[in-house]
Coordinates of C-alpha atoms in Angstrom, one line a residue:
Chain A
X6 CA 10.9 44.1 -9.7
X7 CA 8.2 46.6 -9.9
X8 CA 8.1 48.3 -13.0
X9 CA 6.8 51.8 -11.6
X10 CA 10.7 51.8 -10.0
X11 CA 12.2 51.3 -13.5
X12 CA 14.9 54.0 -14.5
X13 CA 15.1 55.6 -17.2
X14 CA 18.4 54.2 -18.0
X15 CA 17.3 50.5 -17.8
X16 CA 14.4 51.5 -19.9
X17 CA 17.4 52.2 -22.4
X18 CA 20.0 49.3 -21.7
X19 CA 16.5 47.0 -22.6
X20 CA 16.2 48.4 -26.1
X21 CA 19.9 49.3 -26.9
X22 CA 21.7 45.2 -25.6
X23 CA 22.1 43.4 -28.2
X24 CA 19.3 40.6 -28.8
X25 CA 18.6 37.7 -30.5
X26 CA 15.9 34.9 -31.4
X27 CA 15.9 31.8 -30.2
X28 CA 13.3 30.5 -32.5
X29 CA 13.5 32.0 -35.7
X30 CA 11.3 29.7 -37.8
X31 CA 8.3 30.6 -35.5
X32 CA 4.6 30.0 -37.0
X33 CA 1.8 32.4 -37.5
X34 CA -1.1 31.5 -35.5
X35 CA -4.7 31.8 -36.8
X36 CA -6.6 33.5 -33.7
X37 CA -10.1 34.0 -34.8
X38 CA -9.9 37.6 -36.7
X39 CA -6.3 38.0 -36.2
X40 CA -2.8 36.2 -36.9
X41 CA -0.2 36.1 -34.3
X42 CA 3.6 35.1 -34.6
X43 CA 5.7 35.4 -31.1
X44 CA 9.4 35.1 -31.3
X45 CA 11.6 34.4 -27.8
X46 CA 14.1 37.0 -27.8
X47 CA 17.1 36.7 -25.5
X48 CA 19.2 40.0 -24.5
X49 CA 22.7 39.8 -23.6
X50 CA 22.7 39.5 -19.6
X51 CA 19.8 36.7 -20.6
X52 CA 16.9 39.2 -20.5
X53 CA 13.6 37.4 -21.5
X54 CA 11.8 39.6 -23.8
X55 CA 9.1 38.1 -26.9
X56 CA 8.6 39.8 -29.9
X57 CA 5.2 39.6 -31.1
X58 CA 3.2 40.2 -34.0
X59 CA -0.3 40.8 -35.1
X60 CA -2.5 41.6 -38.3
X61 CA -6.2 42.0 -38.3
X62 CA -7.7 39.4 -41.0
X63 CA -10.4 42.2 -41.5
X64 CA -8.3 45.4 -41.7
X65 CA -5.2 45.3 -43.4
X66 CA -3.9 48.5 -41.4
X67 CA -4.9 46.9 -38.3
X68 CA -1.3 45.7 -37.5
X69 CA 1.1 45.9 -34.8
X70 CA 4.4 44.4 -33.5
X71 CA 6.0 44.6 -30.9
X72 CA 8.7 44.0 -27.4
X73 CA 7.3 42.8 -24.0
X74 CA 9.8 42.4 -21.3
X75 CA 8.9 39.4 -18.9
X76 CA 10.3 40.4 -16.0
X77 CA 11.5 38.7 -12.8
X78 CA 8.8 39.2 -11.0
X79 CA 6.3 38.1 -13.4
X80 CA 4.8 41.2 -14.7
X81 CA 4.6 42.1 -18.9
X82 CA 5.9 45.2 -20.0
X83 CA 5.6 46.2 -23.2
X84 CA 8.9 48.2 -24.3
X85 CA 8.0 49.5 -27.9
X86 CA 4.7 48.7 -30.2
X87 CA 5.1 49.3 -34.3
X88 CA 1.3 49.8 -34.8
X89 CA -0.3 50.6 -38.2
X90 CA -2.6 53.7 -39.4
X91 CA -6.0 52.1 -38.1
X92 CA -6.7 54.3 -35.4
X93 CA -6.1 57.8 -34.3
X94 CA -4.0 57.5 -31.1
X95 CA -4.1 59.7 -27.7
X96 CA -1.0 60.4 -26.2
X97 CA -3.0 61.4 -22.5
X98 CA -0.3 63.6 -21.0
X99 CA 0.4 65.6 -23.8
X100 CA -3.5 65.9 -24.3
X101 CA -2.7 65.4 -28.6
X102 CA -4.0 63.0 -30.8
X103 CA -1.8 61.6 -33.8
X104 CA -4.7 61.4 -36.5
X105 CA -4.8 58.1 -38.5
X106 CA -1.0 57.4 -38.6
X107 CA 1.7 54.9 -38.1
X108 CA 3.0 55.1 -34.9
X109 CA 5.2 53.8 -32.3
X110 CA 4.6 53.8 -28.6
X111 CA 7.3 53.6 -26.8
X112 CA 7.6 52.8 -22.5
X113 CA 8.7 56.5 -20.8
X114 CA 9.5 57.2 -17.5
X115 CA 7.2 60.7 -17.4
X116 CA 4.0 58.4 -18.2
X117 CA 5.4 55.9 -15.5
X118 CA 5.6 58.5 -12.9
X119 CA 2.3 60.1 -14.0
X120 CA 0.8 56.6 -13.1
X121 CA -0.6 55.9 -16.8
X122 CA 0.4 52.9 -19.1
X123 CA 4.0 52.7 -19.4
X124 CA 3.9 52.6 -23.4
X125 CA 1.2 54.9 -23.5
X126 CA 3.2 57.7 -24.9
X127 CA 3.5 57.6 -29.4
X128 CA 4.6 59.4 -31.9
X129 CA 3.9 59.1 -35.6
X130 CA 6.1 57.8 -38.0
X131 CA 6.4 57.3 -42.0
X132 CA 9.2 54.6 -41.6
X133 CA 7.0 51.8 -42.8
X134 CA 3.4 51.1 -43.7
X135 CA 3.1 47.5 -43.7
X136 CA 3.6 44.9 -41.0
X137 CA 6.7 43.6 -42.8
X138 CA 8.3 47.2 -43.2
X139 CA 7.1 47.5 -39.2
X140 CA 9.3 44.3 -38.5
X141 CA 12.2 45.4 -40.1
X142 CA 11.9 48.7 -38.6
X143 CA 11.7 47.3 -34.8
X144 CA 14.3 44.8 -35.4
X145 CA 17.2 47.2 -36.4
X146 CA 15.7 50.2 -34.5
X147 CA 15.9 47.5 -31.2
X148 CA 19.4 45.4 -32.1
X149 CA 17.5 42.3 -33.0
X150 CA 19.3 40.0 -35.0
X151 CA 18.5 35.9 -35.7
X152 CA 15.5 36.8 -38.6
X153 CA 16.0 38.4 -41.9
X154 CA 13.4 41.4 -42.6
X155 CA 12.2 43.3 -45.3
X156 CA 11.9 47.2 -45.5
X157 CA 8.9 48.7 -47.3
X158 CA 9.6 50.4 -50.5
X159 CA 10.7 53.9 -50.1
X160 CA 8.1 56.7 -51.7
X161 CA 9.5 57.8 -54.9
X162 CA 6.9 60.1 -55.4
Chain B
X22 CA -28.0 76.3 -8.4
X23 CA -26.7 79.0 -10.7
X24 CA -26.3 76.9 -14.2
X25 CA -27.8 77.3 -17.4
X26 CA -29.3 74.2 -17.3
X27 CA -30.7 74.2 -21.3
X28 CA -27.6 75.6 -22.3
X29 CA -25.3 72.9 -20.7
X30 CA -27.1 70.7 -22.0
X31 CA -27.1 71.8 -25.1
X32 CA -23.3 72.2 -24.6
X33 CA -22.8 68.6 -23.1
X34 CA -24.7 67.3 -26.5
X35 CA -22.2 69.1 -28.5
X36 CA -19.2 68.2 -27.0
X37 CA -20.1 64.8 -27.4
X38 CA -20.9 64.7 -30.9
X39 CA -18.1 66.6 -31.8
X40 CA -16.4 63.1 -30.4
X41 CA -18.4 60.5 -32.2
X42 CA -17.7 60.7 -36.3
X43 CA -18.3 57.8 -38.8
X44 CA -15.3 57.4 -41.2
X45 CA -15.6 55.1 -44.2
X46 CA -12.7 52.4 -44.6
X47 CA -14.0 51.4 -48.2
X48 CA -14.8 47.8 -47.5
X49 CA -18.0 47.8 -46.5
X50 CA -17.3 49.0 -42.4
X51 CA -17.9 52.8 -41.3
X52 CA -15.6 53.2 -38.2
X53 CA -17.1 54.9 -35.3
X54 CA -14.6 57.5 -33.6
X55 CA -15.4 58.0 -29.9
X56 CA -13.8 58.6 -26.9
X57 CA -13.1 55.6 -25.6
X58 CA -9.8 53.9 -25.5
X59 CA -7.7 50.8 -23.8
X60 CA -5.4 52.5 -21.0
X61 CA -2.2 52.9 -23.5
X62 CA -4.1 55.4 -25.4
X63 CA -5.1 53.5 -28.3
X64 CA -9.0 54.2 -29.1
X65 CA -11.3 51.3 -29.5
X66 CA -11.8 50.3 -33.2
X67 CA -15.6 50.3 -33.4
X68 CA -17.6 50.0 -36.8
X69 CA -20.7 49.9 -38.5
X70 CA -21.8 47.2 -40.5
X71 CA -24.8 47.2 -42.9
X72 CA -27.3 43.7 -42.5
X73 CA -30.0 42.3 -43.8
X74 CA -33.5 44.0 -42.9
X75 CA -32.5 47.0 -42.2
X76 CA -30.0 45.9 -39.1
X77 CA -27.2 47.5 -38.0
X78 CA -24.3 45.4 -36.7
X79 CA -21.5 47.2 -34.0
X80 CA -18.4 45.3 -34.1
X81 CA -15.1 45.7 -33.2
X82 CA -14.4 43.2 -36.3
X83 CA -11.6 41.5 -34.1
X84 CA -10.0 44.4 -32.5
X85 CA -10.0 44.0 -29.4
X86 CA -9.1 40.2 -28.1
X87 CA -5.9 41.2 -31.3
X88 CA -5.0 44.1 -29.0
X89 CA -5.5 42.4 -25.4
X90 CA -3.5 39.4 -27.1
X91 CA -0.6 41.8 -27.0
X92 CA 0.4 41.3 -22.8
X93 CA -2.1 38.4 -22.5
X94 CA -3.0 34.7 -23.4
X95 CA -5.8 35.3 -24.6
X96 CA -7.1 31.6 -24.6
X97 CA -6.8 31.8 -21.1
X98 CA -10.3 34.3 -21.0
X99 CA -12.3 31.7 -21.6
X100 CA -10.9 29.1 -18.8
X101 CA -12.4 28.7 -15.5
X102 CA -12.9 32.4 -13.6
X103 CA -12.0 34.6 -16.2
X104 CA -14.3 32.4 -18.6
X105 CA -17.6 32.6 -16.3
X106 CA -16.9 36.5 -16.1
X107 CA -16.3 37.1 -19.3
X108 CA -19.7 35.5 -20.6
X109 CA -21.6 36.9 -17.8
X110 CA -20.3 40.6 -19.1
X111 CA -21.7 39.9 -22.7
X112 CA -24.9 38.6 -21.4
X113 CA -25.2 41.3 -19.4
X114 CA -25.4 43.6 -22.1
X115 CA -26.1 41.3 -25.2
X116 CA -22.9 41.4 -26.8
X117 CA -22.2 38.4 -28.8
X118 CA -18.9 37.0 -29.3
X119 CA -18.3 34.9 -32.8
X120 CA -14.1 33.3 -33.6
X121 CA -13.3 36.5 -31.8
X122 CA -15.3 39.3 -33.1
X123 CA -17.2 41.2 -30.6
X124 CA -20.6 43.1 -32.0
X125 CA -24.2 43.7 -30.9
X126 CA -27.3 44.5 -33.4
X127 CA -29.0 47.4 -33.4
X128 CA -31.9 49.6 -35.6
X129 CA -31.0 53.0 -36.8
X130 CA -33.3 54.5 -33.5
X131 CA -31.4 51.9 -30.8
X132 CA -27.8 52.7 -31.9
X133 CA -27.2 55.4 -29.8
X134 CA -27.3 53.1 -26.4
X135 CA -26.3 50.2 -28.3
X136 CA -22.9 51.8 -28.9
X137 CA -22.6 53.0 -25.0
X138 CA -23.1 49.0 -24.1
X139 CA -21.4 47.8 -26.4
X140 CA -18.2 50.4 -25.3
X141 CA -18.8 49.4 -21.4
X142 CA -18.8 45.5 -22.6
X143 CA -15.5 46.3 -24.1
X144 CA -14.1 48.4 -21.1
X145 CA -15.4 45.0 -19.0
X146 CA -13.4 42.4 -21.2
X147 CA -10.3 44.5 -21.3
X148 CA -10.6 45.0 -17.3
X149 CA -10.4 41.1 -17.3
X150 CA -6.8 41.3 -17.6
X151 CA -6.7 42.7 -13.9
X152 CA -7.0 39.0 -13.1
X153 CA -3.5 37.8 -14.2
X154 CA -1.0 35.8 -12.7
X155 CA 1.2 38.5 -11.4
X156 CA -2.1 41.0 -9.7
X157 CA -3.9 37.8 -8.4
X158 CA -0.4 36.7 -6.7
X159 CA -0.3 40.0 -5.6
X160 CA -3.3 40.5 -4.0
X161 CA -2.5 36.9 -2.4
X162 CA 0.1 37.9 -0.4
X163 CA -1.8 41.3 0.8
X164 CA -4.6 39.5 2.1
X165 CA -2.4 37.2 4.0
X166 CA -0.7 39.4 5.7
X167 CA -3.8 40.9 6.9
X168 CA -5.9 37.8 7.6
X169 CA -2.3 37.2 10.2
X170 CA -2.6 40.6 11.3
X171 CA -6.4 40.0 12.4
X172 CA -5.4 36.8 14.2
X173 CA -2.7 37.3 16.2
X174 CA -0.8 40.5 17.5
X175 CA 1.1 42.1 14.8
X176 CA 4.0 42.5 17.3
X177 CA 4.3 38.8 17.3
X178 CA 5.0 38.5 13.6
X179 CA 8.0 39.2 11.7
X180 CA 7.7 39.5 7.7
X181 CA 10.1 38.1 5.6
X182 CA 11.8 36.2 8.1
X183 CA 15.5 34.2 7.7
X184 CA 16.0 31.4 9.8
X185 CA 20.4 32.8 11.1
X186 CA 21.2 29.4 12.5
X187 CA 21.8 28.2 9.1
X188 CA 24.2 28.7 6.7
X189 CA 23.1 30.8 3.9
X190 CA 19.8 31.8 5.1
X191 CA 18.9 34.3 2.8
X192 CA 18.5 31.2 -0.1
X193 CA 15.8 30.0 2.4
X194 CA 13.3 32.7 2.6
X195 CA 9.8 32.3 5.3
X196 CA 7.0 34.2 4.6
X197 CA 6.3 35.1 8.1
X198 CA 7.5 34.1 11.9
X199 CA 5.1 34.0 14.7
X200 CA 6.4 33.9 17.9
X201 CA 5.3 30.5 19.2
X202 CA 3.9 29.0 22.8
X203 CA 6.6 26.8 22.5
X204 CA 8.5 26.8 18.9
X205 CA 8.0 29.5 16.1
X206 CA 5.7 29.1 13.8
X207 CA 6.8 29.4 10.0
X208 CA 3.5 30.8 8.0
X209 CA 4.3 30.0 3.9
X210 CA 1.6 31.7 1.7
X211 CA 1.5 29.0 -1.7
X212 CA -0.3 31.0 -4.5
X213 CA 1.4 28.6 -7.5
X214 CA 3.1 25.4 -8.0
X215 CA 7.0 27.4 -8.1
X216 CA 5.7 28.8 -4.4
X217 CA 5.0 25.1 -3.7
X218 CA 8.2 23.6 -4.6
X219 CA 10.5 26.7 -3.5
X220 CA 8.7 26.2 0.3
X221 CA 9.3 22.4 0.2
X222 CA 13.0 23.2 -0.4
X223 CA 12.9 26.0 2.2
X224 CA 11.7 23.4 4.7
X225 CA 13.3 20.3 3.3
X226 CA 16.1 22.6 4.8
X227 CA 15.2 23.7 7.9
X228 CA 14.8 20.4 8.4
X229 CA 18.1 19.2 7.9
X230 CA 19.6 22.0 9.8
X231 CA 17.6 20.7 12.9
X232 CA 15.5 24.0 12.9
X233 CA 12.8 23.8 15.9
X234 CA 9.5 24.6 14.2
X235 CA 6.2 24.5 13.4
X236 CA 4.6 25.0 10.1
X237 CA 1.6 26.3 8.3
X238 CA 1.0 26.0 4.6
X239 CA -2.1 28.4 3.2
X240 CA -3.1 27.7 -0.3
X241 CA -4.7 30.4 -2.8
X242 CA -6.6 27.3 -4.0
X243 CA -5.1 23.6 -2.8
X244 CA -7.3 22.1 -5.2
X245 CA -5.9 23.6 -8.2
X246 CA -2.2 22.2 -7.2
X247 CA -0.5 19.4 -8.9
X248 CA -0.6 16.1 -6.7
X249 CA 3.0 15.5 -6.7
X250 CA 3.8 19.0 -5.6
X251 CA 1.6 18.8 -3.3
X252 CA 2.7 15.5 -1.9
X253 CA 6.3 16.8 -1.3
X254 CA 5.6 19.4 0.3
X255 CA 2.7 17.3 2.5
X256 CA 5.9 14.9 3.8
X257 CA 7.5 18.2 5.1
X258 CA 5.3 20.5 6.0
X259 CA 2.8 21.1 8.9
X260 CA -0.5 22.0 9.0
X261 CA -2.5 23.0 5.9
X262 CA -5.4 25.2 4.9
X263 CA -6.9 24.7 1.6
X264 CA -7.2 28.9 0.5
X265 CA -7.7 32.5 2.2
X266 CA -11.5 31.6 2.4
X267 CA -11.0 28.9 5.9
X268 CA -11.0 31.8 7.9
X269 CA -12.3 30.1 11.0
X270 CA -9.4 27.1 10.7
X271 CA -7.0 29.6 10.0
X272 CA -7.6 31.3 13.2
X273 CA -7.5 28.3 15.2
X274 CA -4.4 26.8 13.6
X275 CA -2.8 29.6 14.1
X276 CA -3.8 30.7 17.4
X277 CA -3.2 27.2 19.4
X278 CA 0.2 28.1 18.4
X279 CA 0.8 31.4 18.3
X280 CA 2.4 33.2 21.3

């Protein structure tokens, strides 16, 4: 399959199926500056998708986790990415930059069909600010089940 | 020419300081803001580090091989191709690379260019990923077809060919036909070990089915295929030519057969 012929409805049916890990006692990985953890996640109609995660040992905001889709034809596509307030994002089309926020990119058929990155379009978000809170946010935002997560505490003030 | 020369310069100079700001993170790095980003519109996370002596280190303090790790096995940049390219990009611009942090050292007068090379190493690395799997296999099967199409008559070849007098053909699928002098020839393009094992099943069947043929096998690198695989498909297959690069036997394997 070739991703640029991806509908917008399969881009849909990927996030909404319900999914599960197959390998829920996963490690973190020490990668040189970073830690890594990758989950196999299996949709309903067997869909292979990994769910990944990564903090920067050197910047705690440096975070990010993530959905990437292996698809049958051998290409990675990266559904949605939780990333954390390190950097000031672009979103290219829309010609705006999100300032040094949480966000979440998510893959769109408009950035497709414009020929940029898939995920390339993001919006901010104040639904977590830790890679734990990211996690749990993915997970029920997606219809993972097979780990337990843990939300970040809710601003009181 | 009708420009302001001095004032568009001036202008230019402007515009791109306007993109380059220092913000402190409170642990000792000053990020660098500047318009440079990976293609999914996150910016590269540069900083500035103070040294000893009066040295100023650039480093993306992990950053990048973290956000390349995200579609990619990142191990794999150091192996065979991808490794010789990626240390002949940082010596090309004296970039070291340390456990995975990139940075080059600079005075306060050389960090201007030192933070333009050490953004174009960055844009190298991350164009590194051009070379997996799925775009080399790609690019495989492209130059086949045209390397054919240069040696014999493209009326004489048929893409993507199914072999009717069997049953269930379509399970048997052959890269290319060429009409022969005196049988077809089956072309198989083998860029992987799957390819490898999926052709020796395609004419471990043809075979069976009392198919009249010939064969060639081309490799994207023979040498890199796993002796076993390799031995199957040997016992079944026809003649074989090691990668795209045997032009000249190419031609003449194919053309003493070819219609």
């Amino acid at each position: 399959m070739i991703i640029e012929s991806l509908s917008q409805t399969k881009i849909d049916e990927l996030l909404s199926m319900q999914k599960h890990i197959t390998n829920p006692t996963a490690r973190a990985l020490s990668k040189g500056q970073h830690q890594q953890k990758n989950y196999r996640v299996v949709g309903t109609d067997e869909t292979s998708i990994v769910l990944y995660l990564r903090q920067n040992n050197n910047v705690l905001k440096d975070f990010s986790c993530g959905l990437s889709w292996n698809t049958p034809s051998g290409e990675v596509l990266t559904l949605v990415r939780y990333n954390g307030p390190s950097h000031s994002h672009g979103n290219a089309i829309e010609g705006e930059k999100l300032g040094f926020a949480c966000h979440i990119h998510r893959v769109t058929k408009h950035y497709m069909d414009a020929g940029k990155k898939p995920e390339g379009y993001a919006e901010a978000t104040e639904k977590y600010e830790t890679l734990d809170g990211a996690l749990h946010c993915l997970v029920d935002d997606c219809n993972i089940s097979g780990i337990d997560t843990v939300p970040d505490h809710p601003k009181l003030f | 020419m009708t420009l302001n020369v001095p004032e568009l310069q001036e202008r230019l100079c402007a515009l791109l300081c306007a993109d380059v700001k220092l913000v402190d993170q409170k642990n000792g790095l000053l990020m660098v803001t500047m318009p440079f980003s990976f293609s999914d519109g996150d910016p590269y996370l540069v900083y500035v580090q103070q040294r000893p002596g009066g040295v100023l280190r650039l480093t993306d303090a992990g950053h990048t091989l973290m956000h390349l790790s995200y579609e990619n096995d990142i191990d794999k940049f150091r192996e065979g191709t991808r490794g010789r390219l990626f240390e002949e990009i940082l010596c090309e611009q004296d970039v070291v690379e340390q456990d995975g942090e990139f940075f080059i050292e600079a005075s306060p007068d050389t960090l201007g260019s030192a933070l333009f090379r050490f953004a174009q190493t960055l844009t190298k690395i991350t164009d590194l990923t051009f070379l997996n799997r799925a775009r080399v296999e790609s690019t495989f099967y492209e130059d086949l077809s045209e390397l054919l199409s240069r040696t014999v008559s493209p009326d004489v070849i048929t893409k993507d060919y199914f072999y009717r007098d069997m049953p269930d053909a379509e399970d048997y699928p052959i890269d290319f036909r060429v009409e022969g002098k005196v049988e077809p020839l089956f072309v198989f393009g083998i860029p992987n070990r799957d390819k490898a094992r999926l052709a020796t099943i395609v004419l471990e069947r043809l075979l069976r089915g009392r198919a009249q043929f010939e064969s060639v096998l081309i490799f994207a690198d023979q040498s890199s295929m796993p002796r076993k695989d390799l031995a199957r498909l040997s016992n079944v297959g026809g003649e074989m030519i090691a990668s795209l690069d045997a032009e000249e036997d190419f031609r003449r394997k194919i053309t003493r057969r070819a219609a």
